[in-house]
Amino acid sequence: AVLRDDQRPIIGYVGTIGAWFDWELVIALAKSNLKIDFRLIGPVYVRPPALPHNVRLERALPHTEALRAMTQFNAGLIPFVENSLTACVDPIKYYEYRALGLPVLSSAFGEMARRRGHDGVYLIDRNANMTELVSEALANCATAESTAHFRLNNSWESRFDQAGIFG
């Protein structure tokens, strides 16, 4: 989403919020970026801690509404803890965010750790300068061409071709 001068940026998460969700990282990120709104959309299966004023929990949405909500984001968020459960995870939300042209702020878990240095991927940890990292991510404006290229390279057909399943 393109920001107007009077608009606050939105960093958003769409998905289930369970034991793998890194609340501490989200809180640190929000506290270091008080002029940014954080929207966490999805079912919550763990009790959330006290959240800063700029973090808003929202109910789960049907898929089409969730996609519409993501088009209002300026960056996508994937704050998962690094543990044995997430060690092999390749989150679908990464592909959804990037297919919408969004930069992605993520902890370095599972397959996301292997995306360090990829265009539009910003890996965060508690030692990072979170204000600077968020500024970098928000300044990342994907072109229509780079977004179309990402979609083409990450389609099911392309992924099956890479695996050599059909030829």
mmCIF file with all atom_site columns, N, CA and C in Angstrom, residues 79-133:
data_model
loop_
_atom_site.group_PDB
_atom_site.id
_atom_site.type_symbol
_atom_site.label_atom_id
_atom_site.label_alt_id
_atom_site.label_comp_id
_atom_site.label_asym_id
_atom_site.label_entity_id
_atom_site.label_seq_id
_atom_site.pdbx_PDB_ins_code
_atom_site.Cartn_x
_atom_site.Cartn_y
_atom_site.Cartn_z
_atom_site.occupancy
_atom_site.B_iso_or_equiv
_atom_site.pdbx_formal_charge
_atom_site.auth_seq_id
_atom_site.auth_comp_id
_atom_site.auth_asym_id
_atom_site.auth_atom_id
_atom_site.pdbx_PDB_model_num
ATOM 1   N N  . PRO A 1 79  ? 6.452  -13.452 12.804 1.00 0.00 ? 79  PRO A N  1
ATOM 2   C CA . PRO A 1 79  ? 7.228  -13.510 14.045 1.00 0.00 ? 79  PRO A CA 1
ATOM 3   C C  . PRO A 1 79  ? 7.115  -14.857 14.746 1.00 0.00 ? 79  PRO A C  1
ATOM 4   N N  . PHE A 1 80  ? 7.813  -15.843 14.255 1.00 0.00 ? 80  PHE A N  1
ATOM 5   C CA . PHE A 1 80  ? 7.747  -17.177 14.857 1.00 0.00 ? 80  PHE A CA 1
ATOM 6   C C  . PHE A 1 80  ? 8.995  -17.419 15.705 1.00 0.00 ? 80  PHE A C  1
ATOM 7   N N  . VAL A 1 81  ? 8.815  -18.113 16.815 1.00 0.00 ? 81  VAL A N  1
ATOM 8   C CA . VAL A 1 81  ? 9.966  -18.489 17.642 1.00 0.00 ? 81  VAL A CA 1
ATOM 9   C C  . VAL A 1 81  ? 10.793 -19.511 16.869 1.00 0.00 ? 81  VAL A C  1
ATOM 10  N N  . GLU A 1 82  ? 12.050 -19.588 17.216 1.00 0.00 ? 82  GLU A N  1
ATOM 11  C CA . GLU A 1 82  ? 12.929 -20.582 16.601 1.00 0.00 ? 82  GLU A CA 1
ATOM 12  C C  . GLU A 1 82  ? 12.992 -21.774 17.545 1.00 0.00 ? 82  GLU A C  1
ATOM 13  N N  . ASN A 1 83  ? 12.360 -22.877 17.123 1.00 0.00 ? 83  ASN A N  1
ATOM 14  C CA . ASN A 1 83  ? 12.376 -24.094 17.943 1.00 0.00 ? 83  ASN A CA 1
ATOM 15  C C  . ASN A 1 83  ? 12.229 -25.316 17.036 1.00 0.00 ? 83  ASN A C  1
ATOM 16  N N  . SER A 1 84  ? 12.111 -26.493 17.633 1.00 0.00 ? 84  SER A N  1
ATOM 17  C CA . SER A 1 84  ? 12.025 -27.710 16.818 1.00 0.00 ? 84  SER A CA 1
ATOM 18  C C  . SER A 1 84  ? 10.747 -27.740 15.983 1.00 0.00 ? 84  SER A C  1
ATOM 19  N N  . LEU A 1 85  ? 9.687  -27.099 16.440 1.00 0.00 ? 85  LEU A N  1
ATOM 20  C CA . LEU A 1 85  ? 8.434  -27.060 15.686 1.00 0.00 ? 85  LEU A CA 1
ATOM 21  C C  . LEU A 1 85  ? 8.575  -26.215 14.416 1.00 0.00 ? 85  LEU A C  1
ATOM 22  N N  . THR A 1 86  ? 9.275  -25.092 14.505 1.00 0.00 ? 86  THR A N  1
ATOM 23  C CA . THR A 1 86  ? 9.385  -24.183 13.362 1.00 0.00 ? 86  THR A CA 1
ATOM 24  C C  . THR A 1 86  ? 10.656 -24.405 12.534 1.00 0.00 ? 86  THR A C  1
ATOM 25  N N  . ALA A 1 87  ? 11.518 -25.310 12.963 1.00 0.00 ? 87  ALA A N  1
ATOM 26  C CA . ALA A 1 87  ? 12.814 -25.518 12.305 1.00 0.00 ? 87  ALA A CA 1
ATOM 27  C C  . ALA A 1 87  ? 12.693 -25.878 10.826 1.00 0.00 ? 87  ALA A C  1
ATOM 28  N N  . CYS A 1 88  ? 11.631 -26.543 10.424 1.00 0.00 ? 88  CYS A N  1
ATOM 29  C CA . CYS A 1 88  ? 11.472 -26.976 9.032  1.00 0.00 ? 88  CYS A CA 1
ATOM 30  C C  . CYS A 1 88  ? 10.302 -26.290 8.332  1.00 0.00 ? 88  CYS A C  1
ATOM 31  N N  . VAL A 1 89  ? 9.773  -25.241 8.924  1.00 0.00 ? 89  VAL A N  1
ATOM 32  C CA . VAL A 1 89  ? 8.598  -24.577 8.367  1.00 0.00 ? 89  VAL A CA 1
ATOM 33  C C  . VAL A 1 89  ? 8.979  -23.640 7.219  1.00 0.00 ? 89  VAL A C  1
ATOM 34  N N  . ASP A 1 90  ? 8.211  -23.700 6.147  1.00 0.00 ? 90  ASP A N  1
ATOM 35  C CA . ASP A 1 90  ? 8.296  -22.752 5.040  1.00 0.00 ? 90  ASP A CA 1
ATOM 36  C C  . ASP A 1 90  ? 6.919  -22.104 4.962  1.00 0.00 ? 90  ASP A C  1
ATOM 37  N N  . PRO A 1 91  ? 6.743  -20.958 5.602  1.00 0.00 ? 91  PRO A N  1
ATOM 38  C CA . PRO A 1 91  ? 5.399  -20.386 5.765  1.00 0.00 ? 91  PRO A CA 1
ATOM 39  C C  . PRO A 1 91  ? 4.764  -19.908 4.465  1.00 0.00 ? 91  PRO A C  1
ATOM 40  N N  . ILE A 1 92  ? 3.539  -20.339 4.240  1.00 0.00 ? 92  ILE A N  1
ATOM 41  C CA . ILE A 1 92  ? 2.785  -19.903 3.059  1.00 0.00 ? 92  ILE A CA 1
ATOM 42  C C  . ILE A 1 92  ? 2.611  -18.392 3.057  1.00 0.00 ? 92  ILE A C  1
ATOM 43  N N  . LYS A 1 93  ? 2.488  -17.804 4.255  1.00 0.00 ? 93  LYS A N  1
ATOM 44  C CA . LYS A 1 93  ? 2.280  -16.350 4.315  1.00 0.00 ? 93  LYS A CA 1
ATOM 45  C C  . LYS A 1 93  ? 3.447  -15.585 3.675  1.00 0.00 ? 93  LYS A C  1
ATOM 46  N N  . TYR A 1 94  ? 4.652  -16.145 3.677  1.00 0.00 ? 94  TYR A N  1
ATOM 47  C CA . TYR A 1 94  ? 5.770  -15.502 2.983  1.00 0.00 ? 94  TYR A CA 1
ATOM 48  C C  . TYR A 1 94  ? 5.414  -15.328 1.503  1.00 0.00 ? 94  TYR A C  1
ATOM 49  N N  . TYR A 1 95  ? 4.923  -16.391 0.884  1.00 0.00 ? 95  TYR A N  1
ATOM 50  C CA . TYR A 1 95  ? 4.578  -16.347 -0.547 1.00 0.00 ? 95  TYR A CA 1
ATOM 51  C C  . TYR A 1 95  ? 3.403  -15.404 -0.797 1.00 0.00 ? 95  TYR A C  1
ATOM 52  N N  . GLU A 1 96  ? 2.442  -15.407 0.108  1.00 0.00 ? 96  GLU A N  1
ATOM 53  C CA . GLU A 1 96  ? 1.297  -14.493 -0.028 1.00 0.00 ? 96  GLU A CA 1
ATOM 54  C C  . GLU A 1 96  ? 1.747  -13.041 0.056  1.00 0.00 ? 96  GLU A C  1
ATOM 55  N N  . TYR A 1 97  ? 2.537  -12.716 1.066  1.00 0.00 ? 97  TYR A N  1
ATOM 56  C CA . TYR A 1 97  ? 3.018  -11.333 1.217  1.00 0.00 ? 97  TYR A CA 1
ATOM 57  C C  . TYR A 1 97  ? 3.821  -10.900 -0.002 1.00 0.00 ? 97  TYR A C  1
ATOM 58  N N  . ARG A 1 98  ? 4.779  -11.721 -0.414 1.00 0.00 ? 98  ARG A N  1
ATOM 59  C CA . ARG A 1 98  ? 5.637  -11.334 -1.546 1.00 0.00 ? 98  ARG A CA 1
ATOM 60  C C  . ARG A 1 98  ? 4.845  -11.274 -2.849 1.00 0.00 ? 98  ARG A C  1
ATOM 61  N N  . ALA A 1 99  ? 3.855  -12.161 -3.017 1.00 0.00 ? 99  ALA A N  1
ATOM 62  C CA . ALA A 1 99  ? 3.022  -12.134 -4.223 1.00 0.00 ? 99  ALA A CA 1
ATOM 63  C C  . ALA A 1 99  ? 2.182  -10.858 -4.290 1.00 0.00 ? 99  ALA A C  1
ATOM 64  N N  . LEU A 1 100 ? 1.974  -10.226 -3.150 1.00 0.00 ? 100 LEU A N  1
ATOM 65  C CA . LEU A 1 100 ? 1.279  -8.936  -3.104 1.00 0.00 ? 100 LEU A CA 1
ATOM 66  C C  . LEU A 1 100 ? 2.259  -7.759  -3.208 1.00 0.00 ? 100 LEU A C  1
ATOM 67  N N  . GLY A 1 101 ? 3.550  -8.068  -3.345 1.00 0.00 ? 101 GLY A N  1
ATOM 68  C CA . GLY A 1 101 ? 4.563  -7.019  -3.463 1.00 0.00 ? 101 GLY A CA 1
ATOM 69  C C  . GLY A 1 101 ? 5.011  -6.452  -2.126 1.00 0.00 ? 101 GLY A C  1
ATOM 70  N N  . LEU A 1 102 ? 4.660  -7.133  -1.023 1.00 0.00 ? 102 LEU A N  1
ATOM 71  C CA . LEU A 1 102 ? 5.009  -6.625  0.306  1.00 0.00 ? 102 LEU A CA 1
ATOM 72  C C  . LEU A 1 102 ? 6.407  -7.077  0.726  1.00 0.00 ? 102 LEU A C  1
ATOM 73  N N  . PRO A 1 103 ? 7.164  -6.186  1.366  1.00 0.00 ? 103 PRO A N  1
ATOM 74  C CA . PRO A 1 103 ? 8.385  -6.642  2.021  1.00 0.00 ? 103 PRO A CA 1
ATOM 75  C C  . PRO A 1 103 ? 7.979  -7.470  3.240  1.00 0.00 ? 103 PRO A C  1
ATOM 76  N N  . VAL A 1 104 ? 8.860  -8.362  3.673  1.00 0.00 ? 104 VAL A N  1
ATOM 77  C CA . VAL A 1 104 ? 8.549  -9.270  4.777  1.00 0.00 ? 104 VAL A CA 1
ATOM 78  C C  . VAL A 1 104 ? 9.548  -9.085  5.911  1.00 0.00 ? 104 VAL A C  1
ATOM 79  N N  . LEU A 1 105 ? 9.025  -8.801  7.104  1.00 0.00 ? 105 LEU A N  1
ATOM 80  C CA . LEU A 1 105 ? 9.820  -8.779  8.329  1.00 0.00 ? 105 LEU A CA 1
ATOM 81  C C  . LEU A 1 105 ? 9.576  -10.104 9.020  1.00 0.00 ? 105 LEU A C  1
ATOM 82  N N  . SER A 1 106 ? 10.625 -10.862 9.256  1.00 0.00 ? 106 SER A N  1
ATOM 83  C CA . SER A 1 106 ? 10.462 -12.206 9.809  1.00 0.00 ? 106 SER A CA 1
ATOM 84  C C  . SER A 1 106 ? 11.577 -12.536 10.780 1.00 0.00 ? 106 SER A C  1
ATOM 85  N N  . SER A 1 107 ? 11.262 -13.382 11.741 1.00 0.00 ? 107 SER A N  1
ATOM 86  C CA . SER A 1 107 ? 12.324 -13.963 12.555 1.00 0.00 ? 107 SER A CA 1
ATOM 87  C C  . SER A 1 107 ? 13.042 -14.988 11.664 1.00 0.00 ? 107 SER A C  1
ATOM 88  N N  . ALA A 1 108 ? 14.237 -15.395 12.092 1.00 0.00 ? 108 ALA A N  1
ATOM 89  C CA . ALA A 1 108 ? 15.070 -16.289 11.276 1.00 0.00 ? 108 ALA A CA 1
ATOM 90  C C  . ALA A 1 108 ? 14.835 -17.748 11.656 1.00 0.00 ? 108 ALA A C  1
ATOM 91  N N  . PHE A 1 109 ? 13.659 -18.253 11.364 1.00 0.00 ? 109 PHE A N  1
ATOM 92  C CA . PHE A 1 109 ? 13.305 -19.646 11.665 1.00 0.00 ? 109 PHE A CA 1
ATOM 93  C C  . PHE A 1 109 ? 13.200 -20.423 10.364 1.00 0.00 ? 109 PHE A C  1
ATOM 94  N N  . GLY A 1 110 ? 13.294 -21.738 10.448 1.00 0.00 ? 110 GLY A N  1
ATOM 95  C CA . GLY A 1 110 ? 13.041 -22.617 9.304  1.00 0.00 ? 110 GLY A CA 1
ATOM 96  C C  . GLY A 1 110 ? 13.596 -22.097 7.995  1.00 0.00 ? 110 GLY A C  1
ATOM 97  N N  . GLU A 1 111 ? 12.769 -22.163 6.959  1.00 0.00 ? 111 GLU A N  1
ATOM 98  C CA . GLU A 1 111 ? 13.185 -21.727 5.620  1.00 0.00 ? 111 GLU A CA 1
ATOM 99  C C  . GLU A 1 111 ? 13.419 -20.220 5.542  1.00 0.00 ? 111 GLU A C  1
ATOM 100 N N  . MET A 1 112 ? 12.806 -19.455 6.433  1.00 0.00 ? 112 MET A N  1
ATOM 101 C CA . MET A 1 112 ? 13.011 -18.008 6.396  1.00 0.00 ? 112 MET A CA 1
ATOM 102 C C  . MET A 1 112 ? 14.478 -17.671 6.661  1.00 0.00 ? 112 MET A C  1
ATOM 103 N N  . ALA A 1 113 ? 15.147 -18.428 7.516  1.00 0.00 ? 113 ALA A N  1
ATOM 104 C CA . ALA A 1 113 ? 16.570 -18.178 7.802  1.00 0.00 ? 113 ALA A CA 1
ATOM 105 C C  . ALA A 1 113 ? 17.407 -18.282 6.531  1.00 0.00 ? 113 ALA A C  1
ATOM 106 N N  . ARG A 1 114 ? 16.986 -19.109 5.597  1.00 0.00 ? 114 ARG A N  1
ATOM 107 C CA . ARG A 1 114 ? 17.720 -19.286 4.332  1.00 0.00 ? 114 ARG A CA 1
ATOM 108 C C  . ARG A 1 114 ? 17.465 -18.153 3.342  1.00 0.00 ? 114 ARG A C  1
ATOM 109 N N  . ARG A 1 115 ? 16.514 -17.297 3.667  1.00 0.00 ? 115 ARG A N  1
ATOM 110 C CA . ARG A 1 115 ? 16.183 -16.185 2.767  1.00 0.00 ? 115 ARG A CA 1
ATOM 111 C C  . ARG A 1 115 ? 16.904 -14.895 3.128  1.00 0.00 ? 115 ARG A C  1
ATOM 112 N N  . ARG A 1 116 ? 17.833 -14.969 4.072  1.00 0.00 ? 116 ARG A N  1
ATOM 113 C CA . ARG A 1 116 ? 18.624 -13.787 4.443  1.00 0.00 ? 116 ARG A CA 1
ATOM 114 C C  . ARG A 1 116 ? 19.257 -13.210 3.176  1.00 0.00 ? 116 ARG A C  1
ATOM 115 N N  . GLY A 1 117 ? 19.093 -11.919 2.988  1.00 0.00 ? 117 GLY A N  1
ATOM 116 C CA . GLY A 1 117 ? 19.657 -11.265 1.816  1.00 0.00 ? 117 GLY A CA 1
ATOM 117 C C  . GLY A 1 117 ? 18.784 -11.309 0.576  1.00 0.00 ? 117 GLY A C  1
ATOM 118 N N  . HIS A 1 118 ? 17.674 -12.056 0.603  1.00 0.00 ? 118 HIS A N  1
ATOM 119 C CA . HIS A 1 118 ? 16.765 -12.066 -0.544 1.00 0.00 ? 118 HIS A CA 1
ATOM 120 C C  . HIS A 1 118 ? 16.030 -10.737 -0.626 1.00 0.00 ? 118 HIS A C  1
ATOM 121 N N  . ASP A 1 119 ? 15.706 -10.341 -1.837 1.00 0.00 ? 119 ASP A N  1
ATOM 122 C CA . ASP A 1 119 ? 14.978 -9.097  -2.051 1.00 0.00 ? 119 ASP A CA 1
ATOM 123 C C  . ASP A 1 119 ? 13.673 -9.095  -1.257 1.00 0.00 ? 119 ASP A C  1
ATOM 124 N N  . GLY A 1 120 ? 13.458 -8.035  -0.509 1.00 0.00 ? 120 GLY A N  1
ATOM 125 C CA . GLY A 1 120 ? 12.199 -7.876  0.210  1.00 0.00 ? 120 GLY A CA 1
ATOM 126 C C  . GLY A 1 120 ? 12.109 -8.654  1.507  1.00 0.00 ? 120 GLY A C  1
ATOM 127 N N  . VAL A 1 121 ? 13.179 -9.316  1.944  1.00 0.00 ? 121 VAL A N  1
ATOM 128 C CA . VAL A 1 121 ? 13.164 -10.090 3.186  1.00 0.00 ? 121 VAL A CA 1
ATOM 129 C C  . VAL A 1 121 ? 14.065 -9.406  4.211  1.00 0.00 ? 121 VAL A C  1
ATOM 130 N N  . TYR A 1 122 ? 13.515 -9.138  5.390  1.00 0.00 ? 122 TYR A N  1
ATOM 131 C CA . TYR A 1 122 ? 14.233 -8.477  6.471  1.00 0.00 ? 122 TYR A CA 1
ATOM 132 C C  . TYR A 1 122 ? 14.115 -9.344  7.715  1.00 0.00 ? 122 TYR A C  1
ATOM 133 N N  . LEU A 1 123 ? 15.220 -9.998  8.082  1.00 0.00 ? 123 LEU A N  1
ATOM 134 C CA . LEU A 1 123 ? 15.208 -10.889 9.234  1.00 0.00 ? 123 LEU A CA 1
ATOM 135 C C  . LEU A 1 123 ? 15.489 -10.091 10.500 1.00 0.00 ? 123 LEU A C  1
ATOM 136 N N  . ILE A 1 124 ? 14.642 -10.304 11.494 1.00 0.00 ? 124 ILE A N  1
ATOM 137 C CA . ILE A 1 124 ? 14.752 -9.544  12.742 1.00 0.00 ? 124 ILE A CA 1
ATOM 138 C C  . ILE A 1 124 ? 15.063 -10.474 13.906 1.00 0.00 ? 124 ILE A C  1
ATOM 139 N N  . ASP A 1 125 ? 15.818 -9.938  14.835 1.00 0.00 ? 125 ASP A N  1
ATOM 140 C CA . ASP A 1 125 ? 16.027 -10.619 16.112 1.00 0.00 ? 125 ASP A CA 1
ATOM 141 C C  . ASP A 1 125 ? 16.122 -9.532  17.176 1.00 0.00 ? 125 ASP A C  1
ATOM 142 N N  . ARG A 1 126 ? 16.198 -9.937  18.410 1.00 0.00 ? 126 ARG A N  1
ATOM 143 C CA . ARG A 1 126 ? 16.182 -8.979  19.512 1.00 0.00 ? 126 ARG A CA 1
ATOM 144 C C  . ARG A 1 126 ? 17.401 -8.069  19.545 1.00 0.00 ? 126 ARG A C  1
ATOM 145 N N  . ASN A 1 127 ? 18.483 -8.453  18.856 1.00 0.00 ? 127 ASN A N  1
ATOM 146 C CA . ASN A 1 127 ? 19.700 -7.642  18.838 1.00 0.00 ? 127 ASN A CA 1
ATOM 147 C C  . ASN A 1 127 ? 19.742 -6.672  17.657 1.00 0.00 ? 127 ASN A C  1
ATOM 148 N N  . ALA A 1 128 ? 18.770 -6.774  16.772 1.00 0.00 ? 128 ALA A N  1
ATOM 149 C CA . ALA A 1 128 ? 18.751 -5.926  15.581 1.00 0.00 ? 128 ALA A CA 1
ATOM 150 C C  . ALA A 1 128 ? 18.332 -4.499  15.952 1.00 0.00 ? 128 ALA A C  1
ATOM 151 N N  . ASN A 1 129 ? 18.743 -3.553  15.124 1.00 0.00 ? 129 ASN A N  1
ATOM 152 C CA . ASN A 1 129 ? 18.235 -2.190  15.250 1.00 0.00 ? 129 ASN A CA 1
ATOM 153 C C  . ASN A 1 129 ? 16.866 -2.206  14.572 1.00 0.00 ? 129 ASN A C  1
ATOM 154 N N  . MET A 1 130 ? 15.823 -2.422  15.368 1.00 0.00 ? 130 MET A N  1
ATOM 155 C CA . MET A 1 130 ? 14.487 -2.648  14.822 1.00 0.00 ? 130 MET A CA 1
ATOM 156 C C  . MET A 1 130 ? 13.914 -1.422  14.123 1.00 0.00 ? 130 MET A C  1
ATOM 157 N N  . THR A 1 131 ? 14.269 -0.251  14.579 1.00 0.00 ? 131 THR A N  1
ATOM 158 C CA . THR A 1 131 ? 13.782 0.969   13.923 1.00 0.00 ? 131 THR A CA 1
ATOM 159 C C  . THR A 1 131 ? 14.366 1.076   12.521 1.00 0.00 ? 131 THR A C  1
ATOM 160 N N  . GLU A 1 132 ? 15.669 0.839   12.420 1.00 0.00 ? 132 GLU A N  1
ATOM 161 C CA . GLU A 1 132 ? 16.343 0.908   11.125 1.00 0.00 ? 132 GLU A CA 1
ATOM 162 C C  . GLU A 1 132 ? 15.841 -0.180  10.174 1.00 0.00 ? 132 GLU A C  1
ATOM 163 N N  . LEU A 1 133 ? 15.685 -1.386  10.684 1.00 0.00 ? 133 LEU A N  1
ATOM 164 C CA . LEU A 1 133 ? 15.229 -2.508  9.866  1.00 0.00 ? 133 LEU A CA 1
ATOM 165 C C  . LEU A 1 133 ? 13.816 -2.251  9.317  1.00 0.00 ? 133 LEU A C  1
#
